[in-house]
Amino acid sequence: GPGDRVGTSAITFAASATCAAYVGAQPVFADVEPVAATLDPDALLRALTPRTRAVIPVHFGGQPAQMQAIREIARDRGLVVIEDAAHALGASDAGQPVGCTSDMTIFSFHPVKHVTTGEGGAVTTNDARLADRLRRFRNHGIERDPTRFTVASPGPWYHEMQDLGHNFRLTDMQAALGRSQLTRLGPWVERRRAIADLYRAQLAGVAGVPGAMSSEQLALHL
């Protein structure tokens, strides 16, 4: 809320910062690691203040940020970690799919992404409390959980507005479109990796193009 701060990457789409501004918090930008262009953990440390409440690392161009270091920083300071994985559906971090280990991870299904619903996205979390809040938030703050109802023995038609939410649901048609593509996610990611390797091979030796290093070199660098 107002007065709080949220650390995020200096290279990102606007939404990684405006989500903090929507609730009156202040986004604070930290510099990126020079090769992968993902949030630099040391720069994040320098950007933290006692008012920092959350950190939003951004996985850039399919390359996950240095999440182990970032999570350790967040754990030591009690910060919420929200991964921006709009670029990274299908990527892995330390042998696990991106989106498995932080408080929340967001994915984009915009038309330029390799799985698309036309527009929209998804949030993943392993926290049942956050999942409950997210479901209400996307649906006008409305729920049908009888344990929270304020009237006795409501019928199956009954529902209550528990929070101030929004209409952030995907349509059924959009959801069906996205689900139909999930079985092809693996081959599509491999195709993109093959194209990236082609660029690396063609740009190898070009001065000032750090992206020309191989996948193996990039892994060693990180």
PDB file of C-alpha atoms in Angstrom:
ATOM      1  CA  GLY A   1       0.000   0.000   0.000  1.00  0.00           C
ATOM      2  CA  PRO A   2       0.997   3.679   0.234  1.00  0.00           C
ATOM      3  CA  GLY A   3       4.535   4.119   1.519  1.00  0.00           C
ATOM      4  CA  ASP A   4       5.591   0.580   0.644  1.00  0.00           C
ATOM      5  CA  ARG A   5       8.197  -0.226  -1.998  1.00  0.00           C
ATOM      6  CA  VAL A   6       8.511  -3.029  -4.541  1.00  0.00           C
ATOM      7  CA  GLY A   7      11.849  -3.880  -6.151  1.00  0.00           C
ATOM      8  CA  THR A   8      11.907  -4.955  -9.778  1.00  0.00           C
ATOM      9  CA  SER A   9      14.121  -5.119 -12.850  1.00  0.00           C
ATOM     10  CA  ALA A  10      15.175  -2.005 -14.736  1.00  0.00           C
ATOM     11  CA  ILE A  11      14.506  -3.869 -18.007  1.00  0.00           C
ATOM     12  CA  THR A  12      10.884  -4.982 -18.092  1.00  0.00           C
ATOM     13  CA  PHE A  13       7.424  -4.293 -19.427  1.00  0.00           C
ATOM     14  CA  ALA A  14       5.499  -1.561 -17.618  1.00  0.00           C
ATOM     15  CA  ALA A  15       3.191  -3.994 -15.807  1.00  0.00           C
ATOM     16  CA  SER A  16       5.995  -5.246 -13.534  1.00  0.00           C
ATOM     17  CA  ALA A  17       6.085  -1.776 -11.992  1.00  0.00           C
ATOM     18  CA  THR A  18       2.564  -0.426 -12.449  1.00  0.00           C
ATOM     19  CA  CYS A  19       1.107  -3.261 -10.362  1.00  0.00           C
ATOM     20  CA  ALA A  20       2.798  -1.633  -7.355  1.00  0.00           C
ATOM     21  CA  ALA A  21       1.616   1.843  -8.343  1.00  0.00           C
ATOM     22  CA  TYR A  22      -2.004   0.615  -8.594  1.00  0.00           C
ATOM     23  CA  VAL A  23      -2.062   0.094  -4.810  1.00  0.00           C
ATOM     24  CA  GLY A  24      -0.137   3.249  -3.951  1.00  0.00           C
ATOM     25  CA  ALA A  25       3.248   1.576  -3.500  1.00  0.00           C
ATOM     26  CA  GLN A  26       6.444   2.808  -5.139  1.00  0.00           C
ATOM     27  CA  PRO A  27       8.245   0.657  -7.732  1.00  0.00           C
ATOM     28  CA  VAL A  28      12.016   0.763  -7.314  1.00  0.00           C
ATOM     29  CA  PHE A  29      14.189  -0.279 -10.241  1.00  0.00           C
ATOM     30  CA  ALA A  30      17.380  -2.275  -9.767  1.00  0.00           C
ATOM     31  CA  ASP A  31      19.976  -2.830 -12.476  1.00  0.00           C
ATOM     32  CA  VAL A  32      20.280  -6.008 -14.509  1.00  0.00           C
ATOM     33  CA  GLU A  33      23.026  -8.572 -14.983  1.00  0.00           C
ATOM     34  CA  PRO A  34      24.907  -7.519 -18.171  1.00  0.00           C
ATOM     35  CA  VAL A  35      24.599 -10.712 -20.233  1.00  0.00           C
ATOM     36  CA  ALA A  36      21.202 -12.249 -19.465  1.00  0.00           C
ATOM     37  CA  ALA A  37      19.549  -8.840 -18.778  1.00  0.00           C
ATOM     38  CA  THR A  38      17.839 -10.250 -15.674  1.00  0.00           C
ATOM     39  CA  LEU A  39      17.686  -8.697 -12.210  1.00  0.00           C
ATOM     40  CA  ASP A  40      21.139  -8.478 -10.591  1.00  0.00           C
ATOM     41  CA  PRO A  41      20.893  -9.765  -6.977  1.00  0.00           C
ATOM     42  CA  ASP A  42      23.613  -7.344  -5.812  1.00  0.00           C
ATOM     43  CA  ALA A  43      21.801  -4.408  -7.395  1.00  0.00           C
ATOM     44  CA  LEU A  44      18.583  -5.585  -5.763  1.00  0.00           C
ATOM     45  CA  LEU A  45      20.289  -5.581  -2.367  1.00  0.00           C
ATOM     46  CA  ARG A  46      21.381  -1.983  -2.867  1.00  0.00           C
ATOM     47  CA  ALA A  47      17.842  -0.968  -3.848  1.00  0.00           C
ATOM     48  CA  LEU A  48      16.155  -2.425  -0.756  1.00  0.00           C
ATOM     49  CA  THR A  49      14.890  -0.222   2.061  1.00  0.00           C
ATOM     50  CA  PRO A  50      13.031  -0.972   5.317  1.00  0.00           C
ATOM     51  CA  ARG A  51       9.821  -0.163   3.407  1.00  0.00           C
ATOM     52  CA  THR A  52      10.391  -2.812   0.716  1.00  0.00           C
ATOM     53  CA  ARG A  53       7.632  -5.425   0.867  1.00  0.00           C
ATOM     54  CA  ALA A  54       8.056  -7.441  -2.331  1.00  0.00           C
ATOM     55  CA  VAL A  55      10.394  -8.158  -5.211  1.00  0.00           C
ATOM     56  CA  ILE A  56       9.360  -8.858  -8.801  1.00  0.00           C
ATOM     57  CA  PRO A  57      12.236 -10.470 -10.740  1.00  0.00           C
ATOM     58  CA  VAL A  58      11.703 -10.612 -14.500  1.00  0.00           C
ATOM     59  CA  HIS A  59      12.768 -13.576 -16.634  1.00  0.00           C
ATOM     60  CA  PHE A  60      13.996 -11.936 -19.825  1.00  0.00           C
ATOM     61  CA  GLY A  61      13.840 -13.547 -23.259  1.00  0.00           C
ATOM     62  CA  GLY A  62      13.180 -16.966 -21.737  1.00  0.00           C
ATOM     63  CA  GLN A  63      16.261 -16.760 -19.473  1.00  0.00           C
ATOM     64  CA  PRO A  64      15.294 -17.148 -15.781  1.00  0.00           C
ATOM     65  CA  ALA A  65      16.657 -14.610 -13.327  1.00  0.00           C
ATOM     66  CA  GLN A  66      19.098 -15.719 -10.634  1.00  0.00           C
ATOM     67  CA  MET A  67      16.269 -16.951  -8.448  1.00  0.00           C
ATOM     68  CA  GLN A  68      18.249 -18.814  -5.806  1.00  0.00           C
ATOM     69  CA  ALA A  69      20.113 -15.660  -4.802  1.00  0.00           C
ATOM     70  CA  ILE A  70      16.985 -13.517  -5.083  1.00  0.00           C
ATOM     71  CA  ARG A  71      14.929 -15.904  -2.945  1.00  0.00           C
ATOM     72  CA  GLU A  72      17.631 -15.940  -0.265  1.00  0.00           C
ATOM     73  CA  ILE A  73      17.583 -12.136  -0.151  1.00  0.00           C
ATOM     74  CA  ALA A  74      13.788 -12.146   0.073  1.00  0.00           C
ATOM     75  CA  ARG A  75      13.698 -14.848   2.755  1.00  0.00           C
ATOM     76  CA  ASP A  76      16.201 -12.984   4.949  1.00  0.00           C
ATOM     77  CA  ARG A  77      14.050  -9.832   4.775  1.00  0.00           C
ATOM     78  CA  GLY A  78      10.564 -11.336   4.763  1.00  0.00           C
ATOM     79  CA  LEU A  79       9.752 -10.163   1.227  1.00  0.00           C
ATOM     80  CA  VAL A  80       7.101 -11.626  -1.068  1.00  0.00           C
ATOM     81  CA  VAL A  81       8.556 -12.905  -4.363  1.00  0.00           C
ATOM     82  CA  ILE A  82       6.397 -12.542  -7.489  1.00  0.00           C
ATOM     83  CA  GLU A  83       8.145 -13.887 -10.590  1.00  0.00           C
ATOM     84  CA  ASP A  84       7.337 -12.191 -13.897  1.00  0.00           C
ATOM     85  CA  ALA A  85       7.586 -15.203 -16.211  1.00  0.00           C
ATOM     86  CA  ALA A  86       5.751 -13.629 -19.152  1.00  0.00           C
ATOM     87  CA  HIS A  87       8.755 -14.597 -21.316  1.00  0.00           C
ATOM     88  CA  ALA A  88       9.494 -17.912 -19.653  1.00  0.00           C
ATOM     89  CA  LEU A  89       6.651 -20.413 -19.951  1.00  0.00           C
ATOM     90  CA  GLY A  90       8.392 -23.760 -20.431  1.00  0.00           C
ATOM     91  CA  ALA A  91      11.730 -22.603 -19.005  1.00  0.00           C
ATOM     92  CA  SER A  92      13.359 -24.293 -16.035  1.00  0.00           C
ATOM     93  CA  ASP A  93      15.279 -23.000 -13.030  1.00  0.00           C
ATOM     94  CA  ALA A  94      17.621 -25.329 -11.118  1.00  0.00           C
ATOM     95  CA  GLY A  95      15.913 -28.332 -12.708  1.00  0.00           C
ATOM     96  CA  GLN A  96      12.368 -27.228 -11.872  1.00  0.00           C
ATOM     97  CA  PRO A  97       9.815 -25.545 -14.141  1.00  0.00           C
ATOM     98  CA  VAL A  98       9.675 -21.795 -13.662  1.00  0.00           C
ATOM     99  CA  GLY A  99       6.762 -20.950 -11.377  1.00  0.00           C
ATOM    100  CA  CYS A 100       7.184 -23.742  -8.808  1.00  0.00           C
ATOM    101  CA  THR A 101       9.030 -22.147  -5.922  1.00  0.00           C
ATOM    102  CA  SER A 102       8.118 -18.481  -5.400  1.00  0.00           C
ATOM    103  CA  ASP A 103       5.078 -17.031  -3.644  1.00  0.00           C
ATOM    104  CA  MET A 104       3.494 -16.285  -7.015  1.00  0.00           C
ATOM    105  CA  THR A 105       4.487 -16.419 -10.679  1.00  0.00           C
ATOM    106  CA  ILE A 106       2.693 -14.732 -13.552  1.00  0.00           C
ATOM    107  CA  PHE A 107       2.548 -15.989 -17.141  1.00  0.00           C
ATOM    108  CA  SER A 108       1.377 -14.129 -20.238  1.00  0.00           C
ATOM    109  CA  PHE A 109      -0.762 -15.577 -23.038  1.00  0.00           C
ATOM    110  CA  HIS A 110      -0.465 -12.507 -25.276  1.00  0.00           C
ATOM    111  CA  PRO A 111      -0.448 -13.305 -29.025  1.00  0.00           C
ATOM    112  CA  VAL A 112       3.358 -12.960 -29.288  1.00  0.00           C
ATOM    113  CA  LYS A 113       3.917 -15.656 -26.633  1.00  0.00           C
ATOM    114  CA  HIS A 114       4.412 -19.320 -27.538  1.00  0.00           C
ATOM    115  CA  VAL A 115       1.111 -20.299 -25.892  1.00  0.00           C
ATOM    116  CA  THR A 116      -1.645 -17.775 -26.480  1.00  0.00           C
ATOM    117  CA  THR A 117      -5.277 -17.310 -25.529  1.00  0.00           C
ATOM    118  CA  GLY A 118      -5.511 -14.160 -27.651  1.00  0.00           C
ATOM    119  CA  GLU A 119      -4.990 -12.083 -24.499  1.00  0.00           C
ATOM    120  CA  GLY A 120      -4.751 -12.682 -20.757  1.00  0.00           C
ATOM    121  CA  GLY A 121      -2.521 -14.752 -18.515  1.00  0.00           C
ATOM    122  CA  ALA A 122      -2.289 -16.897 -15.398  1.00  0.00           C
ATOM    123  CA  VAL A 123      -0.895 -16.834 -11.872  1.00  0.00           C
ATOM    124  CA  THR A 124       0.582 -19.856 -10.120  1.00  0.00           C
ATOM    125  CA  THR A 125       1.108 -20.288  -6.381  1.00  0.00           C
ATOM    126  CA  ASN A 126       1.659 -23.077  -3.869  1.00  0.00           C
ATOM    127  CA  ASP A 127       0.057 -21.021  -1.081  1.00  0.00           C
ATOM    128  CA  ALA A 128      -3.600 -21.970  -0.476  1.00  0.00           C
ATOM    129  CA  ARG A 129      -4.336 -18.599   1.152  1.00  0.00           C
ATOM    130  CA  LEU A 130      -2.985 -16.675  -1.832  1.00  0.00           C
ATOM    131  CA  ALA A 131      -4.808 -18.982  -4.252  1.00  0.00           C
ATOM    132  CA  ASP A 132      -8.064 -18.237  -2.448  1.00  0.00           C
ATOM    133  CA  ARG A 133      -7.465 -14.481  -2.650  1.00  0.00           C
ATOM    134  CA  LEU A 134      -6.479 -14.673  -6.320  1.00  0.00           C
ATOM    135  CA  ARG A 135      -9.647 -16.576  -7.264  1.00  0.00           C
ATOM    136  CA  ARG A 136     -11.813 -13.924  -5.594  1.00  0.00           C
ATOM    137  CA  PHE A 137      -9.772 -11.065  -7.028  1.00  0.00           C
ATOM    138  CA  ARG A 138     -10.291 -12.258 -10.639  1.00  0.00           C
ATOM    139  CA  ASN A 139     -14.048 -12.705 -10.089  1.00  0.00           C
ATOM    140  CA  HIS A 140     -15.318  -9.396  -8.648  1.00  0.00           C
ATOM    141  CA  GLY A 141     -14.381 -10.532  -5.125  1.00  0.00           C
ATOM    142  CA  ILE A 142     -17.230 -13.062  -5.247  1.00  0.00           C
ATOM    143  CA  GLU A 143     -17.102 -16.591  -3.892  1.00  0.00           C
ATOM    144  CA  ARG A 144     -19.401 -19.531  -3.158  1.00  0.00           C
ATOM    145  CA  ASP A 145     -17.661 -20.994  -0.122  1.00  0.00           C
ATOM    146  CA  PRO A 146     -20.480 -21.811   2.342  1.00  0.00           C
ATOM    147  CA  THR A 147     -18.086 -21.631   5.313  1.00  0.00           C
ATOM    148  CA  ARG A 148     -17.823 -17.863   4.762  1.00  0.00           C
ATOM    149  CA  PHE A 149     -21.468 -17.077   4.065  1.00  0.00           C
ATOM    150  CA  THR A 150     -23.286 -14.712   6.399  1.00  0.00           C
ATOM    151  CA  VAL A 151     -26.710 -16.315   5.981  1.00  0.00           C
ATOM    152  CA  ALA A 152     -27.911 -19.676   7.267  1.00  0.00           C
ATOM    153  CA  SER A 153     -28.271 -22.636   4.875  1.00  0.00           C
ATOM    154  CA  PRO A 154     -28.106 -20.774   1.541  1.00  0.00           C
ATOM    155  CA  GLY A 155     -29.140 -22.578  -1.618  1.00  0.00           C
ATOM    156  CA  PRO A 156     -26.740 -23.597  -4.385  1.00  0.00           C
ATOM    157  CA  TRP A 157     -27.562 -20.395  -6.254  1.00  0.00           C
ATOM    158  CA  TYR A 158     -26.256 -18.188  -3.444  1.00  0.00           C
ATOM    159  CA  HIS A 159     -22.922 -16.322  -3.554  1.00  0.00           C
ATOM    160  CA  GLU A 160     -21.367 -13.412  -1.690  1.00  0.00           C
ATOM    161  CA  MET A 161     -18.987 -10.578  -2.516  1.00  0.00           C
ATOM    162  CA  GLN A 162     -16.261 -10.874   0.110  1.00  0.00           C
ATOM    163  CA  ASP A 163     -13.653  -8.467  -1.314  1.00  0.00           C
ATOM    164  CA  LEU A 164     -13.273  -5.688  -3.840  1.00  0.00           C
ATOM    165  CA  GLY A 165     -12.219  -7.577  -6.957  1.00  0.00           C
ATOM    166  CA  HIS A 166     -12.138  -7.235 -10.721  1.00  0.00           C
ATOM    167  CA  ASN A 167     -13.407  -9.059 -13.792  1.00  0.00           C
ATOM    168  CA  PHE A 168     -10.089 -10.686 -14.745  1.00  0.00           C
ATOM    169  CA  ARG A 169     -11.420 -14.060 -15.905  1.00  0.00           C
ATOM    170  CA  LEU A 170     -10.494 -15.603 -19.217  1.00  0.00           C
ATOM    171  CA  THR A 171     -13.517 -16.508 -21.321  1.00  0.00           C
ATOM    172  CA  ASP A 172     -14.253 -20.230 -21.699  1.00  0.00           C
ATOM    173  CA  MET A 173     -13.245 -20.027 -25.368  1.00  0.00           C
ATOM    174  CA  GLN A 174      -9.911 -18.400 -24.506  1.00  0.00           C
ATOM    175  CA  ALA A 175      -9.213 -21.002 -21.819  1.00  0.00           C
ATOM    176  CA  ALA A 176      -9.999 -23.835 -24.245  1.00  0.00           C
ATOM    177  CA  LEU A 177      -7.666 -22.303 -26.840  1.00  0.00           C
ATOM    178  CA  GLY A 178      -4.836 -22.105 -24.312  1.00  0.00           C
ATOM    179  CA  ARG A 179      -5.334 -25.615 -22.961  1.00  0.00           C
ATOM    180  CA  SER A 180      -5.339 -27.041 -26.480  1.00  0.00           C
ATOM    181  CA  GLN A 181      -1.808 -25.663 -26.989  1.00  0.00           C
ATOM    182  CA  LEU A 182      -0.229 -26.938 -23.775  1.00  0.00           C
ATOM    183  CA  THR A 183       0.498 -30.365 -25.262  1.00  0.00           C
ATOM    184  CA  ARG A 184       2.616 -28.620 -27.922  1.00  0.00           C
ATOM    185  CA  LEU A 185       4.528 -26.407 -25.486  1.00  0.00           C
ATOM    186  CA  GLY A 186       7.601 -28.673 -25.424  1.00  0.00           C
ATOM    187  CA  PRO A 187       8.162 -28.810 -29.202  1.00  0.00           C
ATOM    188  CA  TRP A 188       7.481 -25.078 -29.548  1.00  0.00           C
ATOM    189  CA  VAL A 189      10.068 -24.234 -26.865  1.00  0.00           C
ATOM    190  CA  GLU A 190      12.609 -26.517 -28.537  1.00  0.00           C
ATOM    191  CA  ARG A 191      11.962 -24.794 -31.877  1.00  0.00           C
ATOM    192  CA  ARG A 192      12.614 -21.396 -30.305  1.00  0.00           C
ATOM    193  CA  ARG A 193      15.825 -22.690 -28.742  1.00  0.00           C
ATOM    194  CA  ALA A 194      16.966 -23.957 -32.143  1.00  0.00           C
ATOM    195  CA  ILE A 195      16.319 -20.528 -33.665  1.00  0.00           C
ATOM    196  CA  ALA A 196      18.236 -18.877 -30.793  1.00  0.00           C
ATOM    197  CA  ASP A 197      21.176 -21.220 -31.373  1.00  0.00           C
ATOM    198  CA  LEU A 198      21.149 -20.266 -35.061  1.00  0.00           C
ATOM    199  CA  TYR A 199      21.404 -16.591 -34.134  1.00  0.00           C
ATOM    200  CA  ARG A 200      24.247 -17.355 -31.716  1.00  0.00           C
ATOM    201  CA  ALA A 201      26.149 -19.250 -34.393  1.00  0.00           C
ATOM    202  CA  GLN A 202      25.716 -16.479 -36.970  1.00  0.00           C
ATOM    203  CA  LEU A 203      26.628 -13.718 -34.503  1.00  0.00           C
ATOM    204  CA  ALA A 204      29.569 -15.528 -32.927  1.00  0.00           C
ATOM    205  CA  GLY A 205      32.624 -13.311 -32.960  1.00  0.00           C
ATOM    206  CA  VAL A 206      30.679 -10.093 -33.507  1.00  0.00           C
ATOM    207  CA  ALA A 207      32.095  -7.541 -31.085  1.00  0.00           C
ATOM    208  CA  GLY A 208      29.669  -6.100 -28.583  1.00  0.00           C
ATOM    209  CA  VAL A 209      27.028  -8.818 -28.960  1.00  0.00           C
ATOM    210  CA  PRO A 210      27.035 -10.683 -25.617  1.00  0.00           C
ATOM    211  CA  GLY A 211      23.992 -12.685 -26.681  1.00  0.00           C
ATOM    212  CA  ALA A 212      26.207 -14.496 -29.174  1.00  0.00           C
ATOM    213  CA  MET A 213      27.618 -16.705 -26.420  1.00  0.00           C
ATOM    214  CA  SER A 214      26.392 -20.296 -26.392  1.00  0.00           C
ATOM    215  CA  SER A 215      23.845 -21.738 -24.003  1.00  0.00           C
ATOM    216  CA  GLU A 216      26.676 -23.524 -22.204  1.00  0.00           C
ATOM    217  CA  GLN A 217      28.702 -20.308 -21.862  1.00  0.00           C
ATOM    218  CA  LEU A 218      25.654 -18.446 -20.591  1.00  0.00           C
ATOM    219  CA  ALA A 219      25.025 -21.151 -17.973  1.00  0.00           C
ATOM    220  CA  LEU A 220      28.641 -20.908 -16.791  1.00  0.00           C
ATOM    221  CA  HIS A 221      28.405 -17.115 -16.634  1.00  0.00           C
ATOM    222  CA  LEU A 222      25.354 -17.274 -14.394  1.00  0.00           C
TER     223      LEU A 222
END
